[in-house]
Short mmCIF file of C-alpha atoms in Angstrom, two decimals:
data_model
loop_
_atom_site.label_atom_id
_atom_site.label_comp_id
_atom_site.label_asym_id
_atom_site.label_seq_id
_atom_site.Cartn_x
_atom_site.Cartn_y
_atom_site.Cartn_z
CA ARG A 1 1.27 -15.66 -28.85
CA GLN A 2 3.44 -17.20 -31.52
CA LYS A 3 5.22 -14.60 -33.60
CA SER A 4 4.27 -16.53 -36.77
CA ASP A 5 0.58 -16.05 -35.95
CA LEU A 6 0.80 -12.30 -36.54
CA PRO A 7 1.69 -10.33 -39.68
CA ALA A 8 5.20 -8.90 -40.11
CA TRP A 9 3.98 -5.29 -39.82
CA PHE A 10 2.34 -5.80 -36.41
CA ASP A 11 5.43 -5.19 -34.24
CA ALA A 12 6.03 -1.88 -36.01
CA PHE A 13 2.41 -0.90 -35.37
CA LEU A 14 2.79 -1.76 -31.64
CA ALA A 15 5.61 0.78 -31.37
CA HIS A 16 3.00 3.47 -32.04
CA TYR A 17 0.17 1.87 -30.05
CA SER A 18 2.18 1.00 -26.87
CA ARG A 19 2.65 4.56 -25.61
CA PRO A 20 1.76 5.98 -22.16
CA SER A 21 -0.52 8.54 -23.84
CA LYS A 22 -2.77 5.56 -24.77
CA PRO A 23 -3.58 6.46 -28.36
CA SER A 24 -6.68 4.84 -29.84
CA VAL A 25 -6.29 2.05 -32.41
CA ALA A 26 -7.39 4.42 -35.17
CA GLU A 27 -4.92 7.14 -34.13
CA ALA A 28 -2.00 4.71 -33.78
CA LEU A 29 -2.84 3.18 -37.15
CA ARG A 30 -2.98 6.62 -38.81
CA VAL A 31 0.51 7.51 -37.54
CA PHE A 32 1.83 4.04 -38.43
CA ILE A 33 0.60 4.29 -42.03
CA LEU A 34 2.54 7.54 -42.48
CA THR A 35 5.76 5.60 -41.79
CA LEU A 36 5.15 2.87 -44.37
CA PRO A 37 7.30 2.92 -47.51
CA ALA A 38 5.62 3.48 -50.86
CA GLY A 39 3.93 0.36 -52.20
CA ALA A 40 3.85 -1.44 -48.81
CA PRO A 41 0.53 -3.13 -47.92
CA VAL A 42 -1.64 -0.92 -45.69
CA PRO A 43 -3.47 -2.81 -42.92
CA THR A 44 -7.07 -1.95 -42.11
CA GLU A 45 -8.34 -1.11 -38.65
CA LYS A 46 -10.25 -4.38 -38.60
CA GLN A 47 -7.05 -6.35 -39.26
CA VAL A 48 -5.25 -4.46 -36.48
CA ARG A 49 -8.02 -5.14 -33.97
CA ARG A 50 -7.99 -8.83 -34.87
CA CYS A 51 -4.26 -8.97 -34.11
CA LEU A 52 -4.64 -7.06 -30.82
CA ALA A 53 -7.33 -9.51 -29.72
CA LYS A 54 -4.76 -12.32 -29.89
CA LEU A 55 -2.49 -10.65 -27.30
CA PRO A 56 -2.74 -11.46 -23.57
CA GLN A 57 -3.81 -8.53 -21.41
CA LEU A 58 -0.32 -7.87 -19.99
CA ALA A 59 1.24 -7.74 -23.46
CA LEU A 60 -1.59 -5.52 -24.67
CA MET A 61 -1.02 -2.92 -21.91
CA LYS A 62 2.79 -3.01 -21.93
CA GLY A 63 4.06 0.50 -22.64
CA ARG A 64 0.58 1.98 -22.20
CA GLU A 65 0.76 1.64 -18.40
CA GLY A 66 3.55 2.20 -15.90
CA LYS A 67 5.07 -0.35 -13.54
CA LEU A 68 2.63 0.31 -10.73
CA ALA A 69 -0.45 -0.13 -12.92
CA MET A 70 1.05 -3.22 -14.57
CA ARG A 71 1.79 -4.72 -11.15
CA SER A 72 -1.92 -4.62 -10.26
CA ARG A 73 -2.65 -6.79 -13.31
CA MET A 74 -0.12 -9.47 -12.38
CA ALA A 75 -0.81 -12.52 -10.30
CA TYR A 76 0.71 -12.47 -6.82
CA THR A 77 1.19 -14.95 -4.00
CA ALA A 78 -0.97 -14.36 -0.94
CA ARG A 79 1.25 -14.50 2.14
CA ASP A 80 0.14 -17.06 4.71
CA PHE A 81 0.57 -15.62 8.20
CA SER A 82 -1.34 -18.33 10.12
CA ASP A 83 1.87 -19.83 11.55
CA LEU A 84 3.40 -16.51 12.58
CA MET A 85 3.71 -15.78 16.27
CA PRO A 86 2.88 -12.32 17.65
CA THR A 87 5.73 -9.78 17.33
CA SER A 88 7.43 -11.94 14.66
CA VAL A 89 6.83 -9.26 12.01
CA TYR A 90 5.73 -5.65 12.39
CA SER A 91 4.86 -3.67 9.30
CA ALA A 92 4.71 0.12 9.06
CA ASP A 93 3.57 2.76 6.63
CA GLY A 94 3.01 6.49 6.60
CA LYS A 95 0.05 8.55 5.47
CA THR A 96 -0.67 12.25 5.15
CA PHE A 97 -3.97 12.96 6.89
CA ASP A 98 -6.72 13.96 4.45
CA ALA A 99 -7.89 17.03 6.36
CA GLU A 100 -6.32 20.26 7.56
CA ILE A 101 -5.91 20.92 11.27
CA ALA A 102 -4.43 23.80 13.25
CA HIS A 103 -0.64 23.54 13.62
CA PRO A 104 0.19 23.14 17.34
CA ILE A 105 2.95 25.78 17.16
CA HIS A 106 1.72 28.59 14.91
CA GLY A 107 -1.95 27.67 14.37
CA GLN A 108 -1.83 27.73 10.58
CA PRO A 109 -3.57 24.96 8.56
CA PHE A 110 -1.48 21.87 7.83
CA ARG A 111 -1.87 18.12 7.24
CA PRO A 112 -0.21 15.88 9.87
CA GLU A 113 1.85 12.82 8.98
CA LEU A 114 0.65 9.54 10.49
CA THR A 115 2.83 6.45 10.94
CA THR A 116 1.03 3.20 11.81
CA ILE A 117 2.56 -0.13 12.86
CA ILE A 118 0.66 -3.43 12.88
CA ASP A 119 1.55 -6.92 14.01
CA ILE A 120 1.21 -9.10 10.90
CA ALA A 121 0.29 -12.27 12.82
CA THR A 122 -2.76 -10.71 14.47
CA ARG A 123 -3.40 -7.58 12.37
CA LYS A 124 -3.48 -5.55 15.58
CA VAL A 125 -2.30 -1.93 15.54
CA VAL A 126 0.52 -2.01 18.08
CA GLY A 127 1.95 1.48 17.63
CA TRP A 128 1.39 4.79 15.89
CA SER A 129 2.60 8.36 15.85
CA ALA A 130 1.44 11.71 14.53
CA ALA A 131 4.08 14.19 13.43
CA LEU A 132 4.28 17.69 12.00
CA ASP A 133 6.13 16.38 8.95
CA GLU A 134 7.49 13.15 7.48
CA SER A 135 10.70 12.29 9.30
CA THR A 136 12.75 9.51 10.82
CA PHE A 137 11.75 10.72 14.28
CA ALA A 138 8.08 9.99 13.48
CA VAL A 139 8.92 6.40 12.50
CA VAL A 140 11.05 5.89 15.60
CA ASP A 141 8.33 7.32 17.82
CA ALA A 142 5.79 4.86 16.38
CA LEU A 143 8.21 1.94 16.75
CA ARG A 144 9.02 2.94 20.33
CA HIS A 145 5.29 3.05 21.08
CA ALA A 146 4.87 -0.43 19.57
CA CYS A 147 7.78 -1.95 21.50
CA ALA A 148 6.56 -0.45 24.80
CA ALA A 149 2.96 -1.57 24.30
CA ALA A 150 3.37 -4.94 22.58
CA GLY A 151 7.03 -6.01 22.54
CA ILE A 152 10.13 -5.87 20.34
CA PRO A 153 9.60 -7.42 16.88
CA ALA A 154 11.96 -9.86 15.19
CA ILE A 155 11.42 -8.26 11.76
CA PHE A 156 10.38 -4.71 10.83
CA TYR A 157 8.88 -4.76 7.32
CA THR A 158 8.58 -1.43 5.51
CA ASP A 159 8.98 0.22 2.13
CA ARG A 160 12.23 1.84 1.01
CA GLY A 161 11.24 5.42 1.82
CA PRO A 162 13.70 7.82 3.45
CA GLY A 163 11.86 7.65 6.77
CA TYR A 164 12.76 3.94 7.06
CA ARG A 165 16.00 3.63 5.13
CA ASN A 166 18.60 5.97 6.65
CA ALA A 167 21.62 6.01 8.92
CA ALA A 168 19.56 6.63 12.06
CA MET A 169 17.65 3.40 11.42
CA ASP A 170 20.24 1.20 9.67
CA ALA A 171 23.77 2.19 10.76
CA PRO A 172 25.47 -0.90 12.28
CA LEU A 173 26.89 1.01 15.26
CA THR A 174 24.38 3.77 15.97
CA GLY A 175 21.18 2.67 14.18
CA PHE A 176 17.97 1.84 16.03
CA MET A 177 17.55 -1.54 14.33
CA ALA A 178 20.98 -2.83 15.33
CA ARG A 179 20.72 -1.64 18.93
CA ALA A 180 17.25 -3.15 19.39
CA GLY A 181 18.20 -6.42 17.68
CA ILE A 182 15.50 -5.95 15.01
CA THR A 183 16.02 -7.24 11.47
CA PRO A 184 14.88 -4.73 8.84
CA MET A 185 13.12 -6.07 5.75
CA ARG A 186 12.19 -3.82 2.83
CA ALA A 187 9.51 -4.21 0.16
CA LEU A 188 10.75 -4.30 -3.42
CA PRO A 189 10.11 -1.20 -5.54
CA TYR A 190 6.62 -1.15 -7.10
CA ASN A 191 5.62 -4.05 -4.85
CA SER A 192 2.94 -2.44 -2.70
CA GLN A 193 0.97 -5.70 -2.70
CA ALA A 194 3.52 -7.10 -0.26
CA LYS A 195 2.47 -4.37 2.18
CA GLY A 196 -1.23 -4.64 1.43
CA ALA A 197 -2.23 -5.19 5.07
CA ILE A 198 -0.76 -1.92 6.29
CA GLU A 199 -1.79 0.08 3.23
CA ARG A 200 -5.41 -1.05 3.63
CA LEU A 201 -5.15 -0.06 7.27
CA ASN A 202 -4.45 3.55 6.28
CA GLN A 203 -8.05 3.73 5.05
CA VAL A 204 -9.11 3.51 8.71
CA TYR A 205 -8.36 7.22 9.07
CA THR A 206 -10.62 8.26 6.18
CA PRO A 207 -13.89 8.45 8.22
CA SER A 208 -12.29 10.83 10.73
CA ALA A 209 -10.96 13.03 7.93
CA LYS A 210 -14.33 13.04 6.18
CA GLY A 211 -16.01 13.98 9.45
CA MET A 212 -14.05 17.25 9.54
CA ALA A 213 -15.15 20.38 7.71
CA THR A 214 -11.58 20.78 6.44
CA TYR A 215 -11.53 17.42 4.59
CA ILE A 216 -9.69 17.85 1.28
CA GLY A 217 -9.72 14.31 -0.11
CA ALA A 218 -10.72 13.36 -3.64
CA ASP A 219 -14.36 12.82 -2.62
CA MET A 220 -14.80 16.35 -1.25
CA ASP A 221 -17.07 18.60 -3.31
CA LYS A 222 -14.92 21.23 -5.04
CA GLU A 223 -17.28 24.10 -4.22
CA ALA A 224 -17.46 23.13 -0.54
CA LYS A 225 -13.68 22.70 -0.42
CA LEU A 226 -13.15 26.20 -1.83
CA LEU A 227 -15.65 27.71 0.61
CA VAL A 228 -13.91 26.10 3.60
CA PHE A 229 -10.52 27.22 2.29
CA LYS A 230 -11.66 30.85 1.97
CA THR A 231 -13.39 30.79 5.35
CA THR A 232 -10.42 29.42 7.27
CA ARG A 233 -7.98 31.83 5.64
CA ARG A 234 -10.25 34.82 6.24
CA GLU A 235 -10.76 33.92 9.92
CA LEU A 236 -7.04 33.30 10.40
CA ALA A 237 -6.24 36.70 8.89
CA LEU A 238 -8.74 38.44 11.21
CA THR A 239 -8.27 36.61 14.53
CA GLY A 240 -5.34 34.20 14.12
CA THR A 241 -7.64 31.20 14.62
CA SER A 242 -10.45 29.47 12.71
CA ARG A 243 -13.52 27.75 14.17
CA LEU A 244 -13.35 25.19 11.33
CA LEU A 245 -9.81 24.00 12.04
CA PRO A 246 -9.62 21.13 14.59
CA GLY A 247 -6.91 21.55 17.22
CA TRP A 248 -3.95 19.18 17.68
CA ASP A 249 -5.36 17.54 20.83
CA ALA A 250 -8.76 16.99 19.20
CA PHE A 251 -7.02 15.44 16.18
CA LEU A 252 -5.06 13.01 18.39
CA GLU A 253 -8.30 11.98 20.14
CA HIS A 254 -9.85 11.23 16.72
CA ILE A 255 -6.90 8.99 15.81
CA GLU A 256 -7.04 7.15 19.16
CA ARG A 257 -10.73 6.40 18.56
CA ASP A 258 -10.06 5.24 14.98
CA ILE A 259 -7.38 2.78 16.11
CA ALA A 260 -9.46 1.48 19.03
CA ALA A 261 -12.39 0.92 16.65
CA TYR A 262 -10.16 -0.88 14.15
CA ASN A 263 -8.69 -3.24 16.77
CA THR A 264 -12.15 -4.25 18.00
CA ARG A 265 -13.74 -4.70 14.55
CA PRO A 266 -13.89 -8.13 12.77
CA HIS A 267 -11.08 -8.39 10.21
CA SER A 268 -11.72 -10.24 6.94
CA SER A 269 -8.23 -11.82 6.87
CA LEU A 270 -8.58 -13.40 10.34
CA PRO A 271 -10.22 -16.79 11.12
CA ARG A 272 -13.97 -17.06 11.59
CA ILE A 273 -15.54 -17.76 15.00
CA ARG A 274 -19.10 -17.97 16.32
CA ASP A 275 -20.04 -14.77 18.11
CA PRO A 276 -21.43 -15.77 21.56
CA GLN A 277 -23.71 -12.72 21.68
CA LEU A 278 -24.96 -12.64 18.10
CA GLY A 279 -25.09 -16.41 17.72
CA ARG A 280 -23.65 -16.34 14.21
CA ALA A 281 -20.26 -16.74 12.58
CA ARG A 282 -17.98 -13.76 12.04
CA HIS A 283 -14.28 -13.02 11.60
CA MET A 284 -12.14 -12.46 14.67
CA THR A 285 -11.08 -8.97 15.67
CA PRO A 286 -7.37 -8.10 15.89
CA LEU A 287 -7.65 -7.88 19.69
CA GLU A 288 -9.22 -11.36 19.86
CA MET A 289 -6.49 -12.77 17.63
CA TRP A 290 -3.84 -11.06 19.76
CA ALA A 291 -5.31 -12.54 22.95
CA LEU A 292 -5.42 -16.01 21.37
CA LYS A 293 -1.84 -15.96 20.06
CA THR A 294 -0.25 -14.31 23.11
CA ASP A 295 -1.80 -16.81 25.53
CA GLY A 296 1.23 -18.52 27.03
CA PHE A 297 3.61 -16.63 24.72
CA GLU A 298 6.32 -14.51 26.36
CA LEU A 299 6.53 -11.06 24.78
CA ILE A 300 9.88 -9.23 24.89
CA VAL A 301 8.81 -5.92 26.41
CA PRO A 302 11.71 -3.66 27.52
CA ASP A 303 11.52 -1.76 30.79
CA ALA A 304 11.46 2.05 30.83
CA ASP A 305 15.25 2.51 31.09
CA GLU A 306 15.95 -0.01 28.32
CA LEU A 307 13.34 1.63 26.12
CA ASP A 308 14.83 5.08 26.61
CA ASP A 309 18.31 3.93 25.67
CA MET A 310 17.21 1.63 22.85
CA PHE A 311 15.37 4.35 20.94
CA ARG A 312 17.61 7.26 21.79
CA PRO A 313 19.34 8.54 18.61
CA TYR A 314 23.12 8.09 18.67
CA VAL A 315 25.91 9.76 16.71
CA ILE A 316 29.68 9.21 16.61
CA ARG A 317 31.77 12.04 18.09
CA ARG A 318 35.35 12.57 19.31
CA THR A 319 36.06 13.75 22.87
CA ARG A 320 38.27 16.73 23.70
CA ARG A 321 39.19 17.90 27.19
CA ALA A 322 36.25 16.08 28.85
CA LEU A 323 33.85 17.56 26.28
CA VAL A 324 31.79 16.26 23.36
CA ASP A 325 30.10 18.51 20.79
CA TRP A 326 26.71 18.04 19.17
CA LEU A 327 24.58 20.52 17.17
CA GLY A 328 26.89 23.35 18.21
CA ASN A 329 26.41 22.52 21.90
CA SER A 330 29.22 21.38 24.18
CA TYR A 331 28.63 18.78 26.89
CA PHE A 332 30.94 18.19 29.85
CA ALA A 333 31.59 15.24 32.17
CA PRO A 334 34.79 14.65 34.23
CA ALA A 335 34.75 10.93 33.29
CA LEU A 336 35.33 11.88 29.64
CA GLU A 337 38.83 13.19 30.44
CA ALA A 338 40.22 9.63 30.44
CA HIS A 339 38.88 9.20 26.88
CA ASP A 340 40.39 12.37 25.44
CA GLY A 341 40.74 12.22 21.63
CA ARG A 342 38.84 8.94 21.28
CA GLU A 343 35.71 8.30 19.28
CA VAL A 344 32.59 7.67 21.34
CA ILE A 345 28.89 7.38 20.56
CA VAL A 346 26.68 10.13 21.89
CA GLY A 347 22.99 9.57 22.55
CA TYR A 348 20.56 12.47 22.75
CA ASP A 349 16.92 13.25 23.42
CA ILE A 350 15.40 14.96 20.37
CA HIS A 351 13.29 17.26 22.61
CA ASP A 352 15.68 17.91 25.52
CA ALA A 353 19.17 19.21 24.77
CA SER A 354 20.28 19.67 28.39
CA ARG A 355 22.30 16.43 28.51
CA VAL A 356 23.66 13.57 26.37
CA TRP A 357 24.61 9.95 27.06
CA VAL A 358 28.18 9.02 26.11
CA ARG A 359 29.19 5.39 25.51
CA GLU A 360 32.40 3.61 24.63
CA ILE A 361 32.82 1.83 21.29
CA ASP A 362 33.80 -1.83 21.68
CA LEU A 363 35.39 -3.99 18.98
CA VAL A 364 34.01 -7.56 18.74
CA ASP A 365 35.06 -9.79 15.84
CA ASP A 366 36.31 -6.71 13.97
CA GLU A 367 32.87 -5.11 14.32
CA ARG A 368 32.27 -1.92 16.29
CA ILE A 369 29.39 -2.20 18.78
CA PRO A 370 28.05 0.12 21.53
CA GLY A 371 29.98 -0.30 24.78
CA ARG A 372 29.42 0.69 28.39
CA LEU A 373 28.01 4.04 29.44
CA ILE A 374 30.87 6.41 30.31
CA ALA A 375 28.83 9.34 31.58
CA VAL A 376 25.75 11.49 31.20
CA ALA A 377 27.33 14.76 30.09
CA ALA A 378 25.68 18.09 30.94
CA PHE A 379 25.30 21.12 28.69
CA GLU A 380 28.07 23.71 29.09
CA GLY A 381 26.11 26.90 28.56
CA HIS A 382 28.97 29.33 29.21
CA LYS A 383 31.03 27.70 26.44
CA THR A 384 28.48 27.92 23.61
CA ARG A 385 24.85 29.03 23.73
CA TYR A 386 22.96 30.16 26.81
CA VAL A 387 20.15 27.78 25.83
CA PRO A 388 21.05 24.40 24.25
CA LEU A 389 19.74 23.65 20.77
CA SER A 390 17.69 20.43 20.63
CA ALA A 391 17.62 18.15 17.59
CA GLU A 392 13.96 18.95 17.13
CA GLN A 393 14.63 22.70 17.11
CA ALA A 394 17.61 22.23 14.78
CA ALA A 395 15.40 20.34 12.32
CA MET A 396 12.77 23.09 12.50
CA GLU A 397 15.44 25.75 11.85
CA ARG A 398 16.74 23.82 8.82
CA ARG A 399 13.21 23.47 7.47
CA HIS A 400 12.62 27.19 8.07
CA LYS A 401 15.79 28.12 6.17
CA GLY A 402 14.81 25.83 3.31
CA ARG A 403 11.37 27.42 3.02
CA LEU A 404 12.87 30.91 3.07
CA SER A 405 15.33 29.93 0.34
CA ARG A 406 12.54 28.56 -1.86
CA LEU A 407 10.47 31.71 -1.35
CA GLN A 408 13.46 33.90 -2.24
CA ASN A 409 13.96 31.91 -5.44
CA LYS A 410 10.31 32.48 -6.36
CA ILE A 411 10.67 36.21 -5.72
CA ALA A 412 13.76 36.31 -7.93
CA VAL A 413 11.85 34.63 -10.77
CA VAL A 414 8.98 37.12 -10.46
CA GLU A 415 11.39 40.05 -10.53
CA GLN A 416 13.19 38.68 -13.57
CA GLU A 417 9.91 38.58 -15.48
CA LEU A 418 9.94 42.39 -15.58
CA ARG A 419 13.57 42.76 -16.56
CA PRO A 420 13.26 41.94 -20.28
CA ALA A 421 10.59 44.63 -20.65
CA ALA A 422 12.69 47.13 -18.72
CA LEU A 423 15.72 46.34 -20.86
CA LEU A 424 13.70 46.77 -24.05
CA GLU A 425 12.42 50.14 -22.89
CA SER A 426 15.94 51.33 -22.14
CA GLN A 427 17.38 50.35 -25.53
CA PRO A 428 18.13 53.32 -27.85
CA LEU A 429 16.15 53.52 -31.07
CA PRO A 430 18.08 52.19 -34.07
CA SER A 431 19.37 54.83 -36.48
CA PHE A 432 18.74 54.48 -40.25
#
């Protein structure tokens, strides 16, 4: 709009109308009139509405909606992936499952975290993982699965969440991306449209969640949700288990079926073909597109040993007397004696803390890169613990301590609520 097309008072009115609480025109006008100096012309609601009608939709909603809502109103460029080769770009996203299942360790209700990876060129799901909570390990597990099943990608496209943007993924010397030769690419903030393919994919899990009695999504009837909640908690209190809670293995089977069904279902973004059985046109399935694009194309699939080393977490440590320390454990190898006092990188298995892989650090063009394997060092039980502490167990212990701390803070707040009353009761009566 041209500024001259609108009255001088209109910008001042917009300051009251363009609020996230979305006041009505009448309410914004009422508040605006209270700010006018004596003798100033008072606009009518009809005049205000006529001015608002001249604004484009984006200008009309500015201030009334946040960045995410405004983004959905903006035009965007559809990305053309027709020329992409398979494994050129993988995209990943996480989702909290919309139903409660039995925790595999303690059996209590919880919602697993799913990480899904698709190949953008074919829309095929190439890797996934299910984890007890959102973590870097869940992302790495899904990426490892994708690389083993489909090949190493050139680009890994994700959002900027902590599961994707951290030292374990990005560090130039010890990060997974650098060691695998994968280029990370991150979506801009508030730019979920750029990851639309993977975010739409997360809806694949909705039917499985809705098929469970413990579904707690927005569509679930509130009365039924409350009944299931009370039933599961009562049964858990009585027997330690609940017939309504699916087990971990059953949940994983559900996810496997969901992904298999997705990969064999026609996808609206893929080219159309004539179905030989149905005799009519339909879109290709991700598996059909994958078969077409990988015909004659050499995938870079690492062997088992390469895969283990590529996705093994690494940290920088300093040797001492043929030992390296990690998570309070000491690991010994005679070959480390020649590297006494030097920095090395130490690889570990998140589940198995009985040994670590120790590598040299090489300097190439003033950049530190992983060098040759010095030794596989064994746990020295008599020096530290009798049982080594794994990274997985250490993470669980940290989470446990954090939960205890939060509970203790809540208890302290509850106790403090009674203190003012107790103090008032103990005060002596004033003398007159």
